[in-house]
Amino acid sequence: AKYCWVDKDTCISCGACGATAPDIYDYDDEGLAEVVFDGDANQGVTEIPEGLFDDLQDATDGCPTDSIKIADSPFRIAVEK
Ligand code: F3S
């Protein structure tokens, strides 16, 4: 399984991730990227399906500030969505 979130402290709103993987990333009011897949709200607790792994990897590789974090387990204690 793969989980993902964006570190907004280092995101520079370059826009590459949303262009590469629009199903996973969108932008908040300040233009900073966040994971929106299946209502994740950038918590890193929503399992990204295998069909999106290529997009996920491409976006991570393409982020100029390494702000996209990926792991095999959830990043946070699962919260009510
Ligand atoms: Fe930000 Fe990186 Fe996306 S800088 S907009 S997280 S590609």
PDB file of N, CA and C and ligand atoms in Angstrom:
ATOM      1  N   ALA A   1       0.844  -1.192   0.000  1.00  0.00           N
ATOM      2  CA  ALA A   1       0.000   0.000   0.000  1.00  0.00           C
ATOM      3  C   ALA A   1       0.882   1.246   0.000  1.00  0.00           C
ATOM      4  N   LYS A   2       0.315   2.308  -0.526  1.00  0.00           N
ATOM      5  CA  LYS A   2       1.037   3.581  -0.548  1.00  0.00           C
ATOM      6  C   LYS A   2       0.163   4.679   0.058  1.00  0.00           C
ATOM      7  N   TYR A   3       0.833   5.549   0.802  1.00  0.00           N
ATOM      8  CA  TYR A   3       0.164   6.695   1.400  1.00  0.00           C
ATOM      9  C   TYR A   3       0.994   7.922   1.093  1.00  0.00           C
ATOM     10  N   CYS A   4       0.338   9.064   1.058  1.00  0.00           N
ATOM     11  CA  CYS A   4       1.039  10.266   0.615  1.00  0.00           C
ATOM     12  C   CYS A   4       0.487  11.507   1.293  1.00  0.00           C
ATOM     13  N   TRP A   5       1.367  12.469   1.549  1.00  0.00           N
ATOM     14  CA  TRP A   5       0.931  13.810   1.944  1.00  0.00           C
ATOM     15  C   TRP A   5       1.960  14.811   1.438  1.00  0.00           C
ATOM     16  N   VAL A   6       1.580  16.070   1.450  1.00  0.00           N
ATOM     17  CA  VAL A   6       2.467  17.136   0.983  1.00  0.00           C
ATOM     18  C   VAL A   6       2.886  17.995   2.171  1.00  0.00           C
ATOM     19  N   ASP A   7       4.185  18.221   2.291  1.00  0.00           N
ATOM     20  CA  ASP A   7       4.691  19.125   3.326  1.00  0.00           C
ATOM     21  C   ASP A   7       4.537  20.563   2.828  1.00  0.00           C
ATOM     22  N   LYS A   8       3.515  21.236   3.326  1.00  0.00           N
ATOM     23  CA  LYS A   8       3.225  22.589   2.842  1.00  0.00           C
ATOM     24  C   LYS A   8       4.265  23.603   3.295  1.00  0.00           C
ATOM     25  N   ASP A   9       5.062  23.267   4.280  1.00  0.00           N
ATOM     26  CA  ASP A   9       6.106  24.188   4.727  1.00  0.00           C
ATOM     27  C   ASP A   9       7.187  24.357   3.669  1.00  0.00           C
ATOM     28  N   THR A  10       7.328  23.356   2.794  1.00  0.00           N
ATOM     29  CA  THR A  10       8.384  23.446   1.786  1.00  0.00           C
ATOM     30  C   THR A  10       7.837  23.552   0.366  1.00  0.00           C
ATOM     31  N   CYS A  11       6.549  23.270   0.177  1.00  0.00           N
ATOM     32  CA  CYS A  11       5.936  23.409  -1.154  1.00  0.00           C
ATOM     33  C   CYS A  11       6.046  24.861  -1.607  1.00  0.00           C
ATOM     34  N   ILE A  12       6.442  25.051  -2.865  1.00  0.00           N
ATOM     35  CA  ILE A  12       6.552  26.410  -3.412  1.00  0.00           C
ATOM     36  C   ILE A  12       5.475  26.672  -4.470  1.00  0.00           C
ATOM     37  N   SER A  13       4.433  25.863  -4.451  1.00  0.00           N
ATOM     38  CA  SER A  13       3.298  26.043  -5.370  1.00  0.00           C
ATOM     39  C   SER A  13       3.721  25.992  -6.828  1.00  0.00           C
ATOM     40  N   CYS A  14       4.657  25.138  -7.138  1.00  0.00           N
ATOM     41  CA  CYS A  14       5.123  25.096  -8.524  1.00  0.00           C
ATOM     42  C   CYS A  14       4.076  24.514  -9.449  1.00  0.00           C
ATOM     43  N   GLY A  15       3.182  23.692  -8.913  1.00  0.00           N
ATOM     44  CA  GLY A  15       2.074  23.189  -9.720  1.00  0.00           C
ATOM     45  C   GLY A  15       2.339  21.910 -10.477  1.00  0.00           C
ATOM     46  N   ALA A  16       3.531  21.370 -10.347  1.00  0.00           N
ATOM     47  CA  ALA A  16       3.870  20.171 -11.116  1.00  0.00           C
ATOM     48  C   ALA A  16       3.067  18.951 -10.673  1.00  0.00           C
ATOM     49  N   CYS A  17       2.857  18.815  -9.386  1.00  0.00           N
ATOM     50  CA  CYS A  17       2.199  17.596  -8.898  1.00  0.00           C
ATOM     51  C   CYS A  17       0.762  17.500  -9.382  1.00  0.00           C
ATOM     52  N   GLY A  18       0.029  18.618  -9.322  1.00  0.00           N
ATOM     53  CA  GLY A  18      -1.351  18.591  -9.769  1.00  0.00           C
ATOM     54  C   GLY A  18      -1.473  18.341 -11.265  1.00  0.00           C
ATOM     55  N   ALA A  19      -0.479  18.821 -12.014  1.00  0.00           N
ATOM     56  CA  ALA A  19      -0.480  18.598 -13.458  1.00  0.00           C
ATOM     57  C   ALA A  19      -0.169  17.138 -13.765  1.00  0.00           C
ATOM     58  N   THR A  20       0.706  16.547 -12.959  1.00  0.00           N
ATOM     59  CA  THR A  20       1.112  15.165 -13.185  1.00  0.00           C
ATOM     60  C   THR A  20       0.070  14.168 -12.684  1.00  0.00           C
ATOM     61  N   ALA A  21      -0.509  14.461 -11.545  1.00  0.00           N
ATOM     62  CA  ALA A  21      -1.428  13.517 -10.903  1.00  0.00           C
ATOM     63  C   ALA A  21      -2.651  14.253 -10.354  1.00  0.00           C
ATOM     64  N   PRO A  22      -3.512  14.710 -11.265  1.00  0.00           N
ATOM     65  CA  PRO A  22      -4.674  15.507 -10.830  1.00  0.00           C
ATOM     66  C   PRO A  22      -5.658  14.728  -9.959  1.00  0.00           C
ATOM     67  N   ASP A  23      -5.606  13.409 -10.005  1.00  0.00           N
ATOM     68  CA  ASP A  23      -6.503  12.620  -9.150  1.00  0.00           C
ATOM     69  C   ASP A  23      -6.050  12.630  -7.697  1.00  0.00           C
ATOM     70  N   ILE A  24      -4.779  12.932  -7.483  1.00  0.00           N
ATOM     71  CA  ILE A  24      -4.230  12.861  -6.126  1.00  0.00           C
ATOM     72  C   ILE A  24      -4.070  14.239  -5.497  1.00  0.00           C
ATOM     73  N   TYR A  25      -3.616  15.223  -6.293  1.00  0.00           N
ATOM     74  CA  TYR A  25      -3.269  16.524  -5.718  1.00  0.00           C
ATOM     75  C   TYR A  25      -4.178  17.650  -6.196  1.00  0.00           C
ATOM     76  N   ASP A  26      -4.442  18.556  -5.300  1.00  0.00           N
ATOM     77  CA  ASP A  26      -5.101  19.801  -5.654  1.00  0.00           C
ATOM     78  C   ASP A  26      -4.418  20.885  -4.823  1.00  0.00           C
ATOM     79  N   TYR A  27      -4.940  22.116  -4.882  1.00  0.00           N
ATOM     80  CA  TYR A  27      -4.261  23.219  -4.211  1.00  0.00           C
ATOM     81  C   TYR A  27      -5.205  23.932  -3.258  1.00  0.00           C
ATOM     82  N   ASP A  28      -4.650  24.392  -2.151  1.00  0.00           N
ATOM     83  CA  ASP A  28      -5.480  25.110  -1.185  1.00  0.00           C
ATOM     84  C   ASP A  28      -5.593  26.580  -1.593  1.00  0.00           C
ATOM     85  N   ASP A  29      -6.209  27.393  -0.757  1.00  0.00           N
ATOM     86  CA  ASP A  29      -6.462  28.794  -1.097  1.00  0.00           C
ATOM     87  C   ASP A  29      -5.183  29.574  -1.341  1.00  0.00           C
ATOM     88  N   GLU A  30      -4.092  29.102  -0.767  1.00  0.00           N
ATOM     89  CA  GLU A  30      -2.816  29.783  -0.937  1.00  0.00           C
ATOM     90  C   GLU A  30      -2.001  29.195  -2.090  1.00  0.00           C
ATOM     91  N   GLY A  31      -2.579  28.226  -2.782  1.00  0.00           N
ATOM     92  CA  GLY A  31      -1.882  27.627  -3.908  1.00  0.00           C
ATOM     93  C   GLY A  31      -0.918  26.521  -3.524  1.00  0.00           C
ATOM     94  N   LEU A  32      -0.940  26.146  -2.245  1.00  0.00           N
ATOM     95  CA  LEU A  32      -0.066  25.064  -1.799  1.00  0.00           C
ATOM     96  C   LEU A  32      -0.745  23.725  -2.088  1.00  0.00           C
ATOM     97  N   ALA A  33       0.061  22.758  -2.487  1.00  0.00           N
ATOM     98  CA  ALA A  33      -0.493  21.457  -2.860  1.00  0.00           C
ATOM     99  C   ALA A  33      -0.948  20.683  -1.633  1.00  0.00           C
ATOM    100  N   GLU A  34      -1.941  19.826  -1.856  1.00  0.00           N
ATOM    101  CA  GLU A  34      -2.385  18.912  -0.801  1.00  0.00           C
ATOM    102  C   GLU A  34      -2.961  17.674  -1.443  1.00  0.00           C
ATOM    103  N   VAL A  35      -2.914  16.582  -0.707  1.00  0.00           N
ATOM    104  CA  VAL A  35      -3.484  15.333  -1.192  1.00  0.00           C
ATOM    105  C   VAL A  35      -4.996  15.368  -0.971  1.00  0.00           C
ATOM    106  N   VAL A  36      -5.725  15.233  -2.054  1.00  0.00           N
ATOM    107  CA  VAL A  36      -7.187  15.291  -1.954  1.00  0.00           C
ATOM    108  C   VAL A  36      -7.835  13.959  -2.319  1.00  0.00           C
ATOM    109  N   PHE A  37      -7.002  12.967  -2.637  1.00  0.00           N
ATOM    110  CA  PHE A  37      -7.575  11.708  -3.088  1.00  0.00           C
ATOM    111  C   PHE A  37      -8.538  11.125  -2.053  1.00  0.00           C
ATOM    112  N   ASP A  38      -9.747  10.827  -2.488  1.00  0.00           N
ATOM    113  CA  ASP A  38     -10.764  10.191  -1.646  1.00  0.00           C
ATOM    114  C   ASP A  38     -10.943  10.909  -0.304  1.00  0.00           C
ATOM    115  N   GLY A  39     -10.861  12.242  -0.354  1.00  0.00           N
ATOM    116  CA  GLY A  39     -11.122  13.017   0.856  1.00  0.00           C
ATOM    117  C   GLY A  39     -10.026  12.965   1.898  1.00  0.00           C
ATOM    118  N   ASP A  40      -8.809  12.671   1.464  1.00  0.00           N
ATOM    119  CA  ASP A  40      -7.720  12.511   2.444  1.00  0.00           C
ATOM    120  C   ASP A  40      -7.403  13.789   3.209  1.00  0.00           C
ATOM    121  N   ALA A  41      -7.635  14.948   2.580  1.00  0.00           N
ATOM    122  CA  ALA A  41      -7.373  16.238   3.244  1.00  0.00           C
ATOM    123  C   ALA A  41      -5.930  16.364   3.725  1.00  0.00           C
ATOM    124  N   ASN A  42      -5.016  15.765   2.955  1.00  0.00           N
ATOM    125  CA  ASN A  42      -3.578  15.871   3.215  1.00  0.00           C
ATOM    126  C   ASN A  42      -3.151  15.279   4.549  1.00  0.00           C
ATOM    127  N   GLN A  43      -3.902  14.279   5.013  1.00  0.00           N
ATOM    128  CA  GLN A  43      -3.530  13.615   6.268  1.00  0.00           C
ATOM    129  C   GLN A  43      -2.599  12.426   6.035  1.00  0.00           C
ATOM    130  N   GLY A  44      -2.536  11.956   4.798  1.00  0.00           N
ATOM    131  CA  GLY A  44      -1.672  10.806   4.525  1.00  0.00           C
ATOM    132  C   GLY A  44      -2.196   9.505   5.096  1.00  0.00           C
ATOM    133  N   VAL A  45      -3.509   9.410   5.206  1.00  0.00           N
ATOM    134  CA  VAL A  45      -4.097   8.202   5.798  1.00  0.00           C
ATOM    135  C   VAL A  45      -4.946   7.409   4.807  1.00  0.00           C
ATOM    136  N   THR A  46      -5.060   7.911   3.573  1.00  0.00           N
ATOM    137  CA  THR A  46      -5.899   7.245   2.582  1.00  0.00           C
ATOM    138  C   THR A  46      -5.033   6.419   1.649  1.00  0.00           C
ATOM    139  N   GLU A  47      -5.352   5.140   1.515  1.00  0.00           N
ATOM    140  CA  GLU A  47      -4.558   4.268   0.657  1.00  0.00           C
ATOM    141  C   GLU A  47      -4.723   4.687  -0.804  1.00  0.00           C
ATOM    142  N   ILE A  48      -3.586   4.931  -1.464  1.00  0.00           N
ATOM    143  CA  ILE A  48      -3.599   5.281  -2.888  1.00  0.00           C
ATOM    144  C   ILE A  48      -3.643   3.975  -3.680  1.00  0.00           C
ATOM    145  N   PRO A  49      -4.602   3.822  -4.583  1.00  0.00           N
ATOM    146  CA  PRO A  49      -4.719   2.562  -5.319  1.00  0.00           C
ATOM    147  C   PRO A  49      -3.571   2.346  -6.294  1.00  0.00           C
ATOM    148  N   GLU A  50      -3.306   1.082  -6.571  1.00  0.00           N
ATOM    149  CA  GLU A  50      -2.174   0.715  -7.408  1.00  0.00           C
ATOM    150  C   GLU A  50      -2.216   1.386  -8.773  1.00  0.00           C
ATOM    151  N   GLY A  51      -3.398   1.609  -9.290  1.00  0.00           N
ATOM    152  CA  GLY A  51      -3.539   2.244 -10.605  1.00  0.00           C
ATOM    153  C   GLY A  51      -2.961   3.641 -10.654  1.00  0.00           C
ATOM    154  N   LEU A  52      -2.736   4.245  -9.490  1.00  0.00           N
ATOM    155  CA  LEU A  52      -2.192   5.604  -9.442  1.00  0.00           C
ATOM    156  C   LEU A  52      -0.729   5.639  -9.009  1.00  0.00           C
ATOM    157  N   PHE A  53      -0.119   4.465  -8.842  1.00  0.00           N
ATOM    158  CA  PHE A  53       1.266   4.426  -8.356  1.00  0.00           C
ATOM    159  C   PHE A  53       2.228   5.149  -9.296  1.00  0.00           C
ATOM    160  N   ASP A  54       2.022   4.996 -10.618  1.00  0.00           N
ATOM    161  CA  ASP A  54       2.919   5.662 -11.572  1.00  0.00           C
ATOM    162  C   ASP A  54       2.807   7.178 -11.442  1.00  0.00           C
ATOM    163  N   ASP A  55       1.559   7.658 -11.351  1.00  0.00           N
ATOM    164  CA  ASP A  55       1.347   9.094 -11.183  1.00  0.00           C
ATOM    165  C   ASP A  55       1.977   9.573  -9.883  1.00  0.00           C
ATOM    166  N   LEU A  56       1.797   8.773  -8.855  1.00  0.00           N
ATOM    167  CA  LEU A  56       2.327   9.116  -7.538  1.00  0.00           C
ATOM    168  C   LEU A  56       3.851   9.257  -7.590  1.00  0.00           C
ATOM    169  N   GLN A  57       4.490   8.275  -8.225  1.00  0.00           N
ATOM    170  CA  GLN A  57       5.951   8.293  -8.313  1.00  0.00           C
ATOM    171  C   GLN A  57       6.436   9.444  -9.183  1.00  0.00           C
ATOM    172  N   ASP A  58       5.759   9.664 -10.310  1.00  0.00           N
ATOM    173  CA  ASP A  58       6.156  10.751 -11.214  1.00  0.00           C
ATOM    174  C   ASP A  58       6.046  12.107 -10.506  1.00  0.00           C
ATOM    175  N   ALA A  59       4.960  12.286  -9.758  1.00  0.00           N
ATOM    176  CA  ALA A  59       4.768  13.557  -9.057  1.00  0.00           C
ATOM    177  C   ALA A  59       5.851  13.746  -7.992  1.00  0.00           C
ATOM    178  N   THR A  60       6.154  12.680  -7.275  1.00  0.00           N
ATOM    179  CA  THR A  60       7.168  12.757  -6.233  1.00  0.00           C
ATOM    180  C   THR A  60       8.535  13.083  -6.826  1.00  0.00           C
ATOM    181  N   ASP A  61       8.865  12.394  -7.911  1.00  0.00           N
ATOM    182  CA  ASP A  61      10.144  12.640  -8.573  1.00  0.00           C
ATOM    183  C   ASP A  61      10.211  14.055  -9.146  1.00  0.00           C
ATOM    184  N   GLY A  62       9.041  14.571  -9.563  1.00  0.00           N
ATOM    185  CA  GLY A  62       9.021  15.857 -10.247  1.00  0.00           C
ATOM    186  C   GLY A  62       8.966  17.062  -9.333  1.00  0.00           C
ATOM    187  N   CYS A  63       8.680  16.852  -8.057  1.00  0.00           N
ATOM    188  CA  CYS A  63       8.589  17.992  -7.149  1.00  0.00           C
ATOM    189  C   CYS A  63       9.974  18.579  -6.905  1.00  0.00           C
ATOM    190  N   PRO A  64      10.174  19.860  -7.204  1.00  0.00           N
ATOM    191  CA  PRO A  64      11.512  20.459  -7.096  1.00  0.00           C
ATOM    192  C   PRO A  64      11.986  20.640  -5.660  1.00  0.00           C
ATOM    193  N   THR A  65      11.075  20.540  -4.710  1.00  0.00           N
ATOM    194  CA  THR A  65      11.467  20.771  -3.316  1.00  0.00           C
ATOM    195  C   THR A  65      11.316  19.523  -2.450  1.00  0.00           C
ATOM    196  N   ASP A  66      11.080  18.379  -3.089  1.00  0.00           N
ATOM    197  CA  ASP A  66      10.901  17.116  -2.353  1.00  0.00           C
ATOM    198  C   ASP A  66       9.839  17.231  -1.259  1.00  0.00           C
ATOM    199  N   SER A  67       8.773  17.928  -1.582  1.00  0.00           N
ATOM    200  CA  SER A  67       7.727  18.152  -0.581  1.00  0.00           C
ATOM    201  C   SER A  67       6.706  17.029  -0.516  1.00  0.00           C
ATOM    202  N   ILE A  68       6.736  16.132  -1.497  1.00  0.00           N
ATOM    203  CA  ILE A  68       5.747  15.052  -1.536  1.00  0.00           C
ATOM    204  C   ILE A  68       6.303  13.834  -0.805  1.00  0.00           C
ATOM    205  N   LYS A  69       5.623  13.462   0.249  1.00  0.00           N
ATOM    206  CA  LYS A  69       6.089  12.374   1.103  1.00  0.00           C
ATOM    207  C   LYS A  69       5.271  11.108   0.835  1.00  0.00           C
ATOM    208  N   ILE A  70       5.967  10.002   0.643  1.00  0.00           N
ATOM    209  CA  ILE A  70       5.305   8.722   0.374  1.00  0.00           C
ATOM    210  C   ILE A  70       5.800   7.677   1.372  1.00  0.00           C
ATOM    211  N   ALA A  71       4.887   6.816   1.818  1.00  0.00           N
ATOM    212  CA  ALA A  71       5.285   5.701   2.662  1.00  0.00           C
ATOM    213  C   ALA A  71       4.352   4.527   2.422  1.00  0.00           C
ATOM    214  N   ASP A  72       4.749   3.366   2.951  1.00  0.00           N
ATOM    215  CA  ASP A  72       3.956   2.147   2.777  1.00  0.00           C
ATOM    216  C   ASP A  72       2.891   1.989   3.854  1.00  0.00           C
ATOM    217  N   SER A  73       2.911   2.853   4.839  1.00  0.00           N
ATOM    218  CA  SER A  73       1.898   2.790   5.894  1.00  0.00           C
ATOM    219  C   SER A  73       1.370   4.201   6.140  1.00  0.00           C
ATOM    220  N   PRO A  74       0.213   4.327   6.777  1.00  0.00           N
ATOM    221  CA  PRO A  74      -0.372   5.654   6.979  1.00  0.00           C
ATOM    222  C   PRO A  74       0.545   6.567   7.786  1.00  0.00           C
ATOM    223  N   PHE A  75       0.516   7.864   7.461  1.00  0.00           N
ATOM    224  CA  PHE A  75       1.390   8.811   8.122  1.00  0.00           C
ATOM    225  C   PHE A  75       0.888   9.212   9.498  1.00  0.00           C
ATOM    226  N   ARG A  76      -0.422   9.196   9.663  1.00  0.00           N
ATOM    227  CA  ARG A  76      -0.977   9.662  10.927  1.00  0.00           C
ATOM    228  C   ARG A  76      -1.972   8.629  11.423  1.00  0.00           C
ATOM    229  N   ILE A  77      -2.315   8.737  12.676  1.00  0.00           N
ATOM    230  CA  ILE A  77      -3.396   7.913  13.190  1.00  0.00           C
ATOM    231  C   ILE A  77      -4.651   8.278  12.397  1.00  0.00           C
ATOM    232  N   ALA A  78      -5.320   7.280  11.897  1.00  0.00           N
ATOM    233  CA  ALA A  78      -6.504   7.551  11.094  1.00  0.00           C
ATOM    234  C   ALA A  78      -7.518   8.364  11.874  1.00  0.00           C
ATOM    235  N   VAL A  79      -8.038   9.384  11.224  1.00  0.00           N
ATOM    236  CA  VAL A  79      -9.031  10.238  11.873  1.00  0.00           C
ATOM    237  C   VAL A  79     -10.369  10.110  11.154  1.00  0.00           C
ATOM    238  N   GLU A  80     -11.404  10.490  11.806  1.00  0.00           N
ATOM    239  CA  GLU A  80     -12.720  10.495  11.160  1.00  0.00           C
ATOM    240  C   GLU A  80     -12.694  11.457  10.003  1.00  0.00           C
ATOM    241  N   LYS A  81     -13.229  11.046   8.867  1.00  0.00           N
ATOM    242  CA  LYS A  81     -13.241  11.919   7.708  1.00  0.00           C
ATOM    243  C   LYS A  81     -14.627  12.493   7.498  1.00  0.00           C
TER     244      LYS A  81
HETATM  245 FE1  F3S B   1       4.401  22.008  -4.268  1.00  0.00          FE
HETATM  246 FE2  F3S B   1       6.043  20.197  -5.149  1.00  0.00          FE
HETATM  247 FE3  F3S B   1       3.554  20.164  -5.915  1.00  0.00          FE
HETATM  248  S1  F3S B   1       6.514  22.344  -4.814  1.00  0.00           S
HETATM  249  S2  F3S B   1       2.938  22.308  -5.922  1.00  0.00           S
HETATM  250  S3  F3S B   1       4.319  19.855  -3.858  1.00  0.00           S
HETATM  251  S4  F3S B   1       5.299  19.633  -7.148  1.00  0.00           S
END
